[in-house]
Short mmCIF file of C-alpha atoms in Angstrom, two decimals:
data_model
loop_
_atom_site.label_atom_id
_atom_site.label_comp_id
_atom_site.label_asym_id
_atom_site.label_seq_id
_atom_site.Cartn_x
_atom_site.Cartn_y
_atom_site.Cartn_z
CA MET A 1 105.83 60.54 125.50
CA THR A 2 107.02 61.85 122.12
CA ILE A 3 110.17 60.41 120.60
CA THR A 4 111.82 62.35 117.78
CA VAL A 5 113.99 60.90 115.07
CA HIS A 6 116.03 63.14 112.77
CA SER A 7 114.45 63.21 109.34
CA SER A 8 115.69 64.38 105.95
CA ILE A 9 112.24 65.10 104.54
CA PRO A 10 112.43 68.41 102.62
CA GLY A 11 110.12 71.10 103.91
CA SER A 12 109.69 69.49 107.30
CA SER A 13 110.88 70.87 110.61
CA GLY A 14 113.79 68.44 110.45
CA TYR A 15 112.24 65.92 112.79
CA LEU A 16 109.81 63.10 112.24
CA GLU A 17 107.65 62.59 115.31
CA ILE A 18 106.89 59.07 116.39
CA TYR A 19 104.02 58.29 118.77
CA PRO A 20 104.49 54.72 120.04
CA GLU A 21 101.59 54.98 122.47
CA ARG A 22 99.09 56.25 119.89
CA LYS A 23 96.68 53.58 118.73
CA VAL A 24 93.89 53.69 116.23
CA SER A 25 90.79 51.64 116.98
CA LEU A 26 89.56 49.97 113.83
CA PHE A 27 86.10 49.48 115.26
CA ARG A 28 85.62 53.15 116.19
CA ASN A 29 85.99 54.30 112.60
CA PRO A 30 83.43 52.76 110.23
CA TYR A 31 84.92 54.76 107.35
CA ILE A 32 88.17 52.77 107.54
CA ILE A 33 86.14 49.56 107.69
CA ALA A 34 84.17 50.59 104.59
CA LEU A 35 87.29 51.46 102.58
CA THR A 36 89.01 48.23 103.53
CA SER A 37 85.96 46.01 103.01
CA VAL A 38 85.15 47.29 99.52
CA ALA A 39 88.78 47.28 98.34
CA SER A 40 89.18 43.75 99.72
CA ILE A 41 86.52 42.41 97.37
CA GLY A 42 89.40 42.30 94.90
CA GLY A 43 90.95 39.71 97.21
CA LEU A 44 87.68 37.78 97.21
CA LEU A 45 87.82 37.60 93.39
CA PHE A 46 91.44 36.46 93.63
CA GLY A 47 90.60 33.72 96.13
CA TYR A 48 87.41 32.54 94.46
CA ASP A 49 89.12 32.12 91.10
CA THR A 50 91.99 30.26 92.78
CA GLY A 51 89.70 27.81 94.57
CA VAL A 52 86.76 27.31 92.22
CA ILE A 53 88.74 25.77 89.37
CA SER A 54 89.91 22.90 91.57
CA GLY A 55 86.34 21.62 91.96
CA ALA A 56 85.06 22.72 88.54
CA LEU A 57 87.85 20.79 86.84
CA LEU A 58 86.43 17.51 88.16
CA TYR A 59 83.24 18.17 86.14
CA ILE A 60 84.86 19.87 83.14
CA LYS A 61 86.66 16.56 82.57
CA ASP A 62 83.27 14.81 82.47
CA ASP A 63 81.95 17.17 79.76
CA PHE A 64 85.04 17.35 77.54
CA GLU A 65 86.79 14.09 76.68
CA SER A 66 89.88 15.92 75.39
CA VAL A 67 90.34 17.46 78.84
CA ARG A 68 89.85 14.13 80.57
CA ARG A 69 92.58 12.51 78.49
CA SER A 70 95.21 15.26 78.79
CA HIS A 71 97.05 16.36 81.93
CA PHE A 72 98.48 19.22 79.88
CA LEU A 73 95.04 20.55 78.91
CA GLN A 74 93.88 20.30 82.54
CA GLU A 75 96.94 22.28 83.67
CA THR A 76 96.34 24.81 80.88
CA ILE A 77 92.74 25.44 81.97
CA VAL A 78 94.01 26.08 85.50
CA SER A 79 97.10 28.08 84.58
CA MET A 80 95.78 30.35 81.82
CA ALA A 81 94.06 32.44 84.48
CA VAL A 82 97.49 32.78 86.02
CA ALA A 83 98.96 33.75 82.64
CA GLY A 84 96.32 36.47 82.36
CA ALA A 85 97.11 37.58 85.90
CA ILE A 86 100.78 37.98 84.97
CA VAL A 87 99.83 40.49 82.27
CA GLY A 88 97.29 42.14 84.60
CA ALA A 89 99.82 42.51 87.40
CA ALA A 90 102.54 43.76 85.04
CA THR A 91 100.27 46.49 83.65
CA GLY A 92 98.45 47.06 86.94
CA GLY A 93 101.29 49.04 88.46
CA TRP A 94 101.27 51.48 85.54
CA ILE A 95 97.46 51.74 85.61
CA ASN A 96 97.62 52.47 89.34
CA ASP A 97 100.16 55.24 88.93
CA ALA A 98 98.59 56.79 85.84
CA TYR A 99 94.87 56.58 86.63
CA GLY A 100 94.72 55.95 90.37
CA ARG A 101 93.82 53.06 92.62
CA LYS A 102 90.06 53.62 92.31
CA ARG A 103 89.94 53.53 88.50
CA ALA A 104 92.28 50.54 88.43
CA THR A 105 89.85 48.62 90.66
CA ILE A 106 86.90 49.53 88.43
CA ILE A 107 88.79 48.42 85.30
CA ALA A 108 89.63 45.09 86.99
CA ASP A 109 85.94 44.54 87.86
CA VAL A 110 84.81 45.09 84.25
CA ILE A 111 87.38 42.66 82.84
CA PHE A 112 86.66 40.02 85.49
CA THR A 113 82.89 40.16 84.90
CA LEU A 114 83.39 39.73 81.16
CA GLY A 115 85.63 36.71 81.79
CA ALA A 116 83.06 35.11 84.11
CA ILE A 117 80.38 35.39 81.41
CA VAL A 118 82.67 33.87 78.77
CA MET A 119 83.57 30.93 81.05
CA ALA A 120 79.95 30.17 81.91
CA ALA A 121 78.93 30.13 78.23
CA ALA A 122 82.02 28.35 76.86
CA PRO A 123 81.06 25.71 74.22
CA ASP A 124 84.51 24.08 74.21
CA PRO A 125 87.72 24.00 76.26
CA TYR A 126 89.37 26.70 74.16
CA ILE A 127 86.69 29.36 74.74
CA LEU A 128 86.83 28.33 78.40
CA ILE A 129 90.57 29.05 78.35
CA LEU A 130 89.86 32.49 76.82
CA GLY A 131 87.48 33.24 79.68
CA ARG A 132 90.13 32.09 82.16
CA VAL A 133 92.62 34.52 80.60
CA LEU A 134 90.17 37.43 80.95
CA VAL A 135 89.41 36.56 84.57
CA GLY A 136 93.14 36.37 85.20
CA LEU A 137 93.67 39.86 83.76
CA GLY A 138 91.12 41.24 86.22
CA VAL A 139 92.58 39.32 89.15
CA GLY A 140 96.11 40.45 88.26
CA ILE A 141 95.16 44.12 88.30
CA ALA A 142 93.21 43.67 91.53
CA SER A 143 96.11 41.85 93.20
CA VAL A 144 98.29 44.94 92.69
CA THR A 145 95.65 47.53 93.48
CA ALA A 146 93.86 46.33 96.62
CA PRO A 147 96.90 46.09 98.97
CA VAL A 148 98.23 49.48 97.83
CA TYR A 149 94.85 51.22 98.15
CA ILE A 150 94.33 49.81 101.64
CA ALA A 151 97.89 50.58 102.78
CA GLU A 152 97.76 54.17 101.55
CA SER A 153 94.46 54.75 103.34
CA SER A 154 95.55 53.16 106.63
CA PRO A 155 97.14 54.52 109.82
CA SER A 156 100.56 52.90 110.24
CA GLU A 157 99.58 51.33 113.61
CA ILE A 158 97.00 49.05 112.00
CA ARG A 159 98.27 48.97 108.42
CA GLY A 160 99.40 45.35 108.66
CA ALA A 161 96.03 44.17 109.95
CA LEU A 162 94.11 46.14 107.33
CA VAL A 163 96.23 44.92 104.40
CA SER A 164 95.95 41.40 105.78
CA THR A 165 92.17 41.79 105.57
CA ASN A 166 92.66 41.59 101.82
CA VAL A 167 94.43 38.26 102.34
CA LEU A 168 91.52 37.15 104.55
CA MET A 169 89.21 37.90 101.65
CA ILE A 170 91.46 35.80 99.39
CA THR A 171 91.19 32.82 101.73
CA GLY A 172 87.50 33.57 102.33
CA GLY A 173 87.00 33.52 98.57
CA GLN A 174 88.72 30.15 98.38
CA PHE A 175 86.46 28.81 101.12
CA LEU A 176 83.38 30.27 99.40
CA SER A 177 84.42 28.63 96.14
CA TYR A 178 84.35 25.18 97.74
CA VAL A 179 80.94 25.90 99.25
CA ILE A 180 79.66 26.95 95.81
CA ASN A 181 81.27 23.89 94.25
CA LEU A 182 79.44 21.61 96.68
CA ALA A 183 76.17 23.49 96.17
CA PHE A 184 76.22 22.93 92.42
CA THR A 185 77.42 19.32 92.30
CA GLN A 186 73.89 18.04 91.62
CA VAL A 187 72.74 20.95 89.43
CA PRO A 188 72.68 20.65 85.62
CA GLY A 189 75.52 22.70 84.24
CA THR A 190 77.65 22.16 87.41
CA TRP A 191 80.94 23.82 86.45
CA ARG A 192 79.23 26.57 84.40
CA TRP A 193 77.42 27.77 87.52
CA MET A 194 80.60 27.37 89.60
CA LEU A 195 82.56 29.63 87.25
CA GLY A 196 79.76 32.00 86.25
CA VAL A 197 78.75 33.22 89.71
CA SER A 198 82.28 34.58 90.21
CA GLY A 199 81.13 37.68 88.33
CA VAL A 200 78.67 38.66 91.08
CA PRO A 201 81.20 40.10 93.59
CA ALA A 202 82.94 41.96 90.75
CA VAL A 203 79.66 43.70 89.87
CA VAL A 204 79.07 44.53 93.54
CA GLN A 205 82.55 46.02 93.92
CA PHE A 206 82.15 48.03 90.70
CA PHE A 207 79.16 49.95 92.05
CA LEU A 208 80.53 50.34 95.59
CA MET A 209 83.85 51.71 94.34
CA LEU A 210 81.97 54.50 92.57
CA LEU A 211 81.00 55.75 96.04
CA LEU A 212 84.53 55.63 97.52
CA PRO A 213 87.37 58.18 97.20
CA GLU A 214 90.77 57.85 95.62
CA SER A 215 93.82 57.05 97.77
CA PRO A 216 94.87 60.25 99.62
CA ARG A 217 98.56 59.65 98.87
CA TRP A 218 97.88 59.34 95.14
CA LEU A 219 95.76 62.51 95.27
CA PHE A 220 98.62 64.44 96.89
CA LEU A 221 101.02 63.12 94.26
CA LYS A 222 98.69 64.49 91.55
CA ASN A 223 98.37 67.93 93.26
CA ARG A 224 94.75 67.32 94.31
CA GLU A 225 95.38 68.40 97.90
CA GLU A 226 91.85 69.47 98.81
CA GLU A 227 90.41 66.07 97.87
CA ALA A 228 93.19 64.30 99.76
CA VAL A 229 92.64 66.34 102.94
CA ALA A 230 88.91 65.61 102.77
CA VAL A 231 89.65 61.88 102.74
CA LEU A 232 92.23 62.08 105.54
CA ALA A 233 89.77 64.04 107.69
CA LYS A 234 87.51 60.99 107.69
CA ILE A 235 90.36 58.65 108.67
CA TYR A 236 92.12 60.62 111.45
CA ASP A 237 90.80 62.64 114.36
CA PHE A 238 91.34 66.40 114.41
CA ALA A 239 94.33 66.24 116.77
CA ARG A 240 96.30 64.05 114.39
CA LEU A 241 95.01 65.31 111.05
CA GLU A 242 97.41 68.26 110.73
CA ASP A 243 100.47 66.07 111.35
CA GLU A 244 99.37 63.46 108.83
CA VAL A 245 98.53 66.03 106.14
CA ALA A 246 101.93 67.73 106.57
CA LEU A 247 103.80 64.42 106.49
CA ILE A 248 102.07 63.09 103.37
CA ALA A 249 102.23 66.46 101.59
CA ASN A 250 105.99 66.75 102.22
CA GLN A 251 106.58 63.20 101.04
CA ALA A 252 104.52 63.78 97.90
CA GLU A 253 106.48 66.93 97.09
CA GLU A 254 109.73 65.05 97.55
CA ASP A 255 108.50 62.27 95.29
CA ARG A 256 107.50 64.71 92.54
CA GLN A 257 110.94 66.32 92.67
CA LYS A 258 112.69 62.97 92.48
CA ARG A 259 111.07 61.62 89.34
CA ASP A 260 108.27 62.65 87.03
CA ASP A 261 108.17 59.44 85.02
CA ILE A 262 109.28 56.19 86.64
CA ARG A 263 110.15 53.32 84.31
CA TYR A 264 110.69 49.65 85.06
CA TRP A 265 114.45 49.86 84.55
CA ASP A 266 114.70 52.68 87.10
CA VAL A 267 113.92 50.16 89.83
CA PHE A 268 117.26 48.45 89.21
CA LYS A 269 119.29 51.68 88.89
CA SER A 270 118.64 52.73 92.49
CA LYS A 271 120.45 50.51 95.00
CA GLU A 272 117.94 50.93 97.83
CA ILE A 273 114.94 50.33 95.54
CA ARG A 274 116.67 47.30 94.06
CA LEU A 275 117.19 45.88 97.56
CA ALA A 276 113.57 46.56 98.48
CA PHE A 277 112.32 44.87 95.32
CA LEU A 278 114.54 41.85 95.97
CA ALA A 279 112.90 41.48 99.38
CA GLY A 280 109.37 41.99 98.05
CA GLY A 281 109.76 39.92 94.91
CA GLY A 282 111.62 37.17 96.76
CA LEU A 283 108.82 36.84 99.29
CA GLN A 284 106.22 36.63 96.52
CA ALA A 285 108.19 33.93 94.69
CA PHE A 286 108.68 31.85 97.82
CA GLN A 287 105.00 32.18 98.70
CA GLN A 288 104.19 30.26 95.51
CA PHE A 289 107.14 27.85 95.34
CA THR A 290 106.46 26.66 98.89
CA GLY A 291 103.32 25.13 97.44
CA ILE A 292 100.23 27.09 98.48
CA ASN A 293 98.53 27.00 95.10
CA THR A 294 99.57 23.42 94.55
CA VAL A 295 97.26 22.80 97.51
CA MET A 296 94.53 25.28 96.53
CA TYR A 297 94.34 24.44 92.81
CA TYR A 298 94.67 20.69 93.17
CA SER A 299 93.57 19.79 96.71
CA PRO A 300 90.57 17.70 95.53
CA MET A 301 92.91 15.80 93.19
CA ILE A 302 95.49 15.40 95.99
CA VAL A 303 92.75 13.97 98.18
CA GLN A 304 91.79 11.58 95.37
CA MET A 305 95.46 10.61 94.92
CA ALA A 306 95.44 9.75 98.64
CA GLY A 307 92.68 7.20 98.07
CA PHE A 308 89.36 9.11 98.43
CA GLN A 309 87.84 8.66 94.97
CA SER A 310 84.41 10.27 95.36
CA ASN A 311 84.18 13.76 93.84
CA GLU A 312 81.80 14.90 96.59
CA LEU A 313 84.03 13.55 99.41
CA ALA A 314 87.11 15.10 97.81
CA LEU A 315 85.34 18.47 97.67
CA LEU A 316 84.11 18.14 101.26
CA LEU A 317 87.57 17.37 102.63
CA SER A 318 89.00 20.23 100.54
CA LEU A 319 86.33 22.52 102.00
CA ILE A 320 87.63 21.73 105.49
CA VAL A 321 91.16 22.60 104.35
CA ALA A 322 89.92 25.88 102.82
CA GLY A 323 88.07 26.70 106.05
CA MET A 324 91.29 26.27 108.00
CA ASN A 325 92.98 28.58 105.50
CA ALA A 326 90.48 31.36 106.24
CA ALA A 327 90.68 30.77 110.01
CA GLY A 328 94.48 30.86 109.90
CA THR A 329 94.40 34.14 108.01
CA MET A 330 92.23 35.68 110.75
CA LEU A 331 94.91 34.65 113.23
CA GLY A 332 97.52 36.23 110.96
CA ILE A 333 95.63 39.54 110.96
CA TYR A 334 96.06 39.69 114.73
CA LEU A 335 99.65 38.47 114.81
CA ILE A 336 101.13 40.58 112.01
CA ASP A 337 100.95 43.83 113.99
CA HIS A 338 101.81 42.12 117.30
CA ALA A 339 104.46 39.48 116.56
CA GLY A 340 105.78 41.33 113.52
CA ARG A 341 106.25 40.36 109.88
CA LYS A 342 109.60 38.58 110.10
CA LYS A 343 108.95 36.43 113.16
CA LEU A 344 105.55 35.43 111.80
CA ALA A 345 107.02 34.38 108.44
CA LEU A 346 109.76 32.31 110.10
CA CYS A 347 107.33 30.45 112.37
CA SER A 348 105.06 29.85 109.40
CA LEU A 349 107.82 28.40 107.24
CA GLY A 350 109.02 26.13 110.02
CA GLY A 351 105.57 24.53 110.23
CA VAL A 352 105.28 24.40 106.43
CA ILE A 353 108.51 22.38 106.19
CA ALA A 354 107.28 19.86 108.79
CA SER A 355 103.86 19.46 107.17
CA LEU A 356 105.33 18.98 103.67
CA ILE A 357 107.50 16.17 105.04
CA ILE A 358 104.36 14.55 106.52
CA LEU A 359 102.60 14.87 103.16
CA ALA A 360 105.56 13.31 101.37
CA LEU A 361 105.68 10.39 103.83
CA SER A 362 101.95 9.76 103.40
CA PHE A 363 102.39 9.24 99.65
CA LEU A 364 105.68 7.36 99.91
CA THR A 365 103.89 4.76 102.09
CA GLN A 366 100.86 4.56 99.79
CA SER A 367 101.74 1.05 98.65
CA SER A 368 101.03 -0.23 102.16
CA SER A 369 98.08 -2.59 102.62
CA ASN A 370 96.66 -0.22 105.25
CA ASP A 371 94.63 2.85 104.32
CA TRP A 372 95.96 5.12 107.10
CA TYR A 373 98.16 6.93 104.59
CA GLY A 374 95.06 8.60 103.09
CA TRP A 375 94.12 10.19 106.38
CA LEU A 376 97.78 11.08 107.01
CA ALA A 377 97.74 12.98 103.70
CA VAL A 378 94.60 14.88 104.72
CA PHE A 379 96.22 15.66 108.09
CA GLY A 380 99.34 16.89 106.29
CA LEU A 381 97.23 19.16 104.05
CA ALA A 382 95.39 20.59 107.05
CA LEU A 383 98.63 21.12 109.00
CA TYR A 384 100.22 22.80 105.99
CA ILE A 385 97.35 25.29 105.73
CA ALA A 386 97.33 25.88 109.50
CA PHE A 387 100.95 27.03 109.39
CA PHE A 388 101.03 28.69 105.96
CA SER A 389 97.97 30.93 106.16
CA PRO A 390 98.81 33.08 109.23
CA GLY A 391 102.36 33.78 108.05
CA MET A 392 103.39 33.23 104.45
CA GLY A 393 99.80 33.81 103.37
CA THR A 394 99.69 37.34 104.83
CA VAL A 395 103.28 38.58 105.15
CA PRO A 396 104.32 38.86 101.45
CA TRP A 397 101.33 41.04 100.50
CA THR A 398 101.65 43.23 103.58
CA VAL A 399 105.39 43.73 103.16
CA ASN A 400 105.02 44.61 99.47
CA SER A 401 102.41 47.24 100.27
CA GLU A 402 104.77 49.13 102.61
CA ILE A 403 108.43 48.73 101.61
CA TYR A 404 108.53 50.96 98.51
CA PRO A 405 108.66 54.78 98.33
CA GLU A 406 105.49 56.45 97.04
CA GLU A 407 106.84 57.16 93.56
CA TYR A 408 107.83 53.49 93.14
CA ARG A 409 104.93 51.90 95.01
CA GLY A 410 102.70 51.29 92.00
CA ILE A 411 105.37 50.02 89.64
CA CYS A 412 107.21 47.91 92.24
CA GLY A 413 103.91 46.56 93.56
CA GLY A 414 103.05 45.52 90.02
CA MET A 415 106.45 43.94 89.45
CA SER A 416 106.36 41.96 92.70
CA ALA A 417 102.80 40.80 91.98
CA THR A 418 104.02 39.73 88.53
CA VAL A 419 106.74 37.67 90.21
CA ASN A 420 103.99 36.05 92.31
CA TRP A 421 101.89 35.21 89.27
CA VAL A 422 104.82 33.94 87.18
CA SER A 423 105.78 31.65 90.06
CA ASN A 424 102.12 30.68 90.38
CA LEU A 425 102.02 29.79 86.67
CA ILE A 426 105.09 27.58 86.96
CA VAL A 427 103.54 25.71 89.89
CA ALA A 428 100.09 25.37 88.30
CA GLN A 429 101.44 24.24 84.92
CA SER A 430 103.86 21.69 86.32
CA PHE A 431 102.46 20.05 89.47
CA LEU A 432 100.36 17.29 87.88
CA SER A 433 103.06 16.48 85.32
CA VAL A 434 105.85 16.37 87.92
CA ALA A 435 103.71 14.28 90.29
CA ALA A 436 102.93 11.87 87.45
CA ALA A 437 106.61 11.63 86.50
CA VAL A 438 108.31 11.22 89.90
CA GLY A 439 105.38 10.59 92.25
CA ALA A 440 103.50 12.80 94.71
CA GLY A 441 105.82 11.94 97.62
CA PRO A 442 109.06 13.12 95.97
CA THR A 443 107.23 16.19 94.63
CA PHE A 444 106.29 17.30 98.14
CA LEU A 445 109.87 16.64 99.30
CA ILE A 446 111.12 19.00 96.57
CA ILE A 447 108.71 21.67 97.81
CA ALA A 448 109.96 21.09 101.38
CA VAL A 449 113.54 21.77 100.27
CA ILE A 450 112.39 25.03 98.63
CA ALA A 451 110.71 25.97 101.93
CA VAL A 452 114.06 25.55 103.70
CA PHE A 453 115.62 28.08 101.31
CA ALA A 454 112.64 30.39 101.93
CA PHE A 455 113.29 30.19 105.69
CA LEU A 456 116.93 31.18 105.19
CA PHE A 457 115.95 34.05 102.87
CA VAL A 458 113.55 35.54 105.42
CA ALA A 459 116.01 35.07 108.30
CA VAL A 460 118.88 36.79 106.50
CA TYR A 461 117.28 39.37 104.24
CA LEU A 462 113.84 40.53 105.42
CA PRO A 463 113.78 43.61 107.72
CA GLU A 464 111.07 44.09 110.34
CA THR A 465 108.60 46.82 109.28
CA LYS A 466 106.00 46.45 112.04
CA GLY A 467 104.58 49.81 113.07
CA LEU A 468 106.87 51.89 110.85
CA THR A 469 105.71 54.77 108.70
CA PHE A 470 106.51 54.67 104.98
CA ASN A 471 109.28 57.22 105.54
CA GLU A 472 110.89 55.12 108.26
CA VAL A 473 110.91 52.06 106.01
CA GLU A 474 112.81 54.11 103.42
CA LEU A 475 115.48 54.82 106.04
CA ILE A 476 116.06 51.09 106.54
CA TRP A 477 116.81 50.56 102.83
CA LYS A 478 119.10 53.60 102.73
CA GLU A 479 121.03 52.15 105.66
CA ARG A 480 121.37 48.79 103.91
CA ALA A 481 122.30 50.35 100.59
CA TRP A 482 124.78 53.01 101.68
CA GLY A 483 126.00 51.99 105.12
CA LYS A 484 125.93 54.31 108.12
CA ASN A 485 122.92 56.64 108.05
CA PRO A 486 122.22 58.77 111.17
CA ASP A 487 118.46 58.72 110.59
CA ALA A 488 118.33 54.97 110.14
CA GLN A 489 120.62 54.28 113.08
CA ALA A 490 118.46 56.44 115.36
CA LEU A 491 115.39 54.57 114.13
CA LEU A 492 116.98 51.15 114.74
CA GLU A 493 118.12 52.20 118.21
CA ARG A 494 114.58 53.29 119.05
CA ARG A 495 113.20 49.96 117.82
CA ASN A 496 115.74 48.00 119.86
CA GLN A 497 114.88 49.97 123.00
CA SER A 498 111.17 49.36 122.52
#
């Protein structure tokens, strides 16, 4: 059955055809797997850098007395990578739009590799911080580029799962970082090896990206139609290729007519783009303020706060938590295109609130003569990850890769990723100090309250984008911005019926 929805796309026949029964099998197209896998190495870099510092910091403190004596310097070593990522994400959107997703990825790999070398060779904490900034720049650019590249090369039916593969690589990188941390605990140079080997996947991605094409949507936008069609021919079968080429070509032409040079301020001049950015940026902020990188940056220290003093045991317990994070993300990849983005985020946040309360209680009872509170804290950490990773771990990145029109996708993706990294910086730079000032228990209660606000935000503001094409998502924002829209109403009616 073919369902038609009236469309306002210039140059089209006046109707956008929707095929609800058409499915794309990921496993029947190795080309899609190759594109996604190589682009997702950027997520691996993101995750590894996030996780490795938590274990390396335990040994950096042993080598540098100034670090051991200062909570502020410890937080700075962690958070300067985030500061670099803020700059990388802020410029990454422009790099993506100006030079393409492929070149942006290659630039990120070069910067990240340089940062890994500087960190491994750092003679003092300040050179180490410089290396962290460079690594952050690379991660920031990659965090913008990978989801957009994957989304623009994906059929809409499996776009959520494919973009979530990047999140799986983030959590897989975090898990790998704990494995590497454990492997080097008894090796001379400990933290130098932990930080230095992060350059290896960046080098691998650099060479593999040279073999891959540019995003077909970006190619159309730059009037390189023949190259774009050649890429699309490897993604879609012949029966669907003509429809997809016509749809993307029409959208690209519309985008070129709308704006030749998009600036940051233009995002806030357009009501529908402003609403879309509020949804995307709000999700990214709440992802961080609900505590995920409090857990990932400082989980070994949290475990030690709970009473497990051994560095090796703290790393081992944190490895289990990181493994659950990766497993939960795999579940999220399945659920995001079945349950939908909104429902998945709401269920995730409900569990996050409960687990943060358990964590808070475990530390508030720490003065007890019994040692059960330590295991309660570990249980709370594991439960937190089990609920966070399938939903709030995957949904913000997926939503931000699909809610913006083509001409705004790079710049809005960069801005929303910048929101993520700024929020990340605030969390990373403040957690140890706040926990020292008010206690770990009250700190986790504060995060639980923030998670309640996140739940309300998703329930009230986030639209469901499961299975929609980029053009259909635009109709939703036009409906919200300007009221009654025949195209959007027809789309919503179709969704309600299905």
